[in-house]
Amino acid sequence: MPRASPILRKGQKALQDLNLLKTLNSEITHELSSKRFQDNQSGTLGDFRVEYDVPQSQDVVLRRKFESGEEVAVSALLGPETFIRESRFPREVLMKVCLTKPGLCSIVQFDCRVTEKHIEGSDFDICNAYYLQSSTCLGRPLYRGPMFSSLDPQLQVALKEYLVARGIGEHLTNYLLLHLHKKEQDQYVNWLQKLESMVAKG
């Protein structure tokens, strides 16, 4: 009789593991068969090239260089959930755009939010615009400029048009929205599969 308790506990553990494995397998099957983002506009990189994008990371870095020597770097990752019921993408994209000119150490940095439009496609809003003396100023508590929302509305529009003229348009924001959501889904499935493998060996 004293052996009954350890045997019972072992049996309960096996049942719990089996139940977890069934649940994990069901979730993996659902995610792999899901066509959540299939019908969304894929967008294009345009003249940008991918500088950094590895499966394990949450972000992506793009770069474009003009014949004049001017460079535009874009880094983006998923932001918080939007909680909009009709939204096809559950999260917005946080995007930083940095521009440099040949022969200058200074950087102009724009912090932006990318969201999908109510009907289709996407758009971006500038949250902040900074002028930095050099890349060594990043992260330092120096004056970078006024709150973007306090700028004259015409200046706000002009700065956005300045970015659009450098390729930060709807094709690129569509690409970032779709690519980063697909990337997160792949990472989630990979995490589920690793968890399933670990439980199965228990």
Coordinates of C-alpha atoms in Angstrom, one line a residue, residues 7-110:
I7 CA 2.4 5.4 -8.4
L8 CA -0.7 7.5 -8.2
R9 CA 1.3 10.7 -8.4
K10 CA 3.2 9.4 -11.4
G11 CA 0.0 8.5 -13.1
Q12 CA -1.4 12.0 -12.4
K13 CA 1.7 13.6 -13.8
A14 CA 1.5 11.5 -17.0
L15 CA -2.1 12.5 -17.5
Q16 CA -1.3 16.2 -17.0
D17 CA 1.6 15.9 -19.4
L18 CA -0.7 14.2 -22.0
N19 CA -3.3 16.9 -21.6
L20 CA -0.7 19.6 -22.0
L21 CA 0.7 17.9 -25.1
K22 CA -2.8 17.6 -26.7
T23 CA -3.4 21.3 -26.0
L24 CA 0.0 22.3 -27.4
N25 CA -0.5 20.1 -30.5
S26 CA -3.9 21.7 -31.0
E27 CA -2.5 25.2 -30.8
I28 CA 0.4 24.4 -33.2
T29 CA -2.1 22.9 -35.7
H30 CA -4.3 26.0 -35.4
E31 CA -1.4 28.4 -36.0
L32 CA 0.1 26.5 -38.9
S33 CA -3.3 26.2 -40.6
S34 CA -4.2 29.8 -39.9
K35 CA -4.4 32.2 -42.8
R36 CA -4.6 35.3 -40.7
F37 CA -2.4 37.5 -42.8
Q38 CA -2.8 35.8 -46.2
D39 CA -5.2 38.4 -47.7
N40 CA -3.3 41.5 -46.5
Q41 CA -1.3 43.6 -48.9
S42 CA 2.3 42.5 -48.7
G43 CA 3.9 45.8 -49.8
T44 CA 7.5 46.1 -51.1
L45 CA 10.9 47.3 -49.9
G46 CA 11.3 49.6 -52.9
D47 CA 14.9 50.8 -53.0
F48 CA 15.6 49.7 -49.4
R49 CA 17.7 46.6 -48.6
V50 CA 17.5 44.5 -45.5
E51 CA 20.5 45.1 -43.3
Y52 CA 19.4 43.0 -40.3
D53 CA 16.7 40.5 -39.9
V54 CA 17.3 37.2 -38.1
P55 CA 14.5 34.7 -37.0
Q56 CA 15.3 35.1 -33.3
S57 CA 15.1 38.9 -33.2
Q58 CA 12.0 41.1 -32.8
D59 CA 13.2 43.9 -35.1
V60 CA 14.3 44.5 -38.6
V61 CA 16.7 47.1 -40.0
L62 CA 16.5 48.5 -43.5
R63 CA 18.8 50.9 -45.3
R64 CA 18.8 53.0 -48.5
K65 CA 21.6 55.0 -50.0
F66 CA 21.0 57.7 -52.6
E67 CA 23.4 58.7 -55.4
S68 CA 24.0 62.0 -53.5
G69 CA 25.4 60.0 -50.6
E70 CA 22.4 60.6 -48.4
E71 CA 21.5 57.6 -46.3
V72 CA 18.2 56.5 -44.8
A73 CA 18.1 53.8 -42.1
V74 CA 14.8 52.3 -40.8
S75 CA 14.5 50.1 -37.7
A76 CA 11.1 48.7 -36.8
L77 CA 9.5 46.3 -34.4
L78 CA 6.0 45.5 -33.2
G79 CA 4.5 47.8 -30.6
P80 CA 1.6 47.4 -28.2
E81 CA -1.7 45.9 -29.2
T82 CA -4.2 48.3 -30.8
F83 CA -7.4 46.7 -29.3
I84 CA -9.3 47.7 -32.4
R85 CA -11.9 44.9 -33.1
E86 CA -12.0 45.4 -36.9
S87 CA -8.2 45.5 -37.1
R88 CA -6.5 42.7 -39.2
F89 CA -3.2 43.4 -37.5
P90 CA -3.4 43.2 -33.7
R91 CA -0.4 45.4 -33.1
E92 CA 1.1 48.6 -34.5
V93 CA 4.7 49.0 -35.6
L94 CA 7.2 51.3 -33.9
M95 CA 9.5 52.7 -36.6
K96 CA 12.6 54.8 -36.3
V97 CA 13.9 56.6 -39.4
C98 CA 17.4 58.1 -39.3
L99 CA 18.8 60.3 -42.1
T100 CA 22.4 61.3 -42.7
K101 CA 24.1 63.5 -45.2
P102 CA 27.5 63.0 -46.7
G103 CA 30.3 64.9 -44.9
L104 CA 28.1 65.6 -41.8
C105 CA 28.2 63.8 -38.5
S106 CA 24.7 65.0 -37.5
I107 CA 21.6 62.7 -37.7
V108 CA 17.9 63.6 -38.0
Q109 CA 15.8 60.9 -36.3
F110 CA 12.1 60.5 -36.6

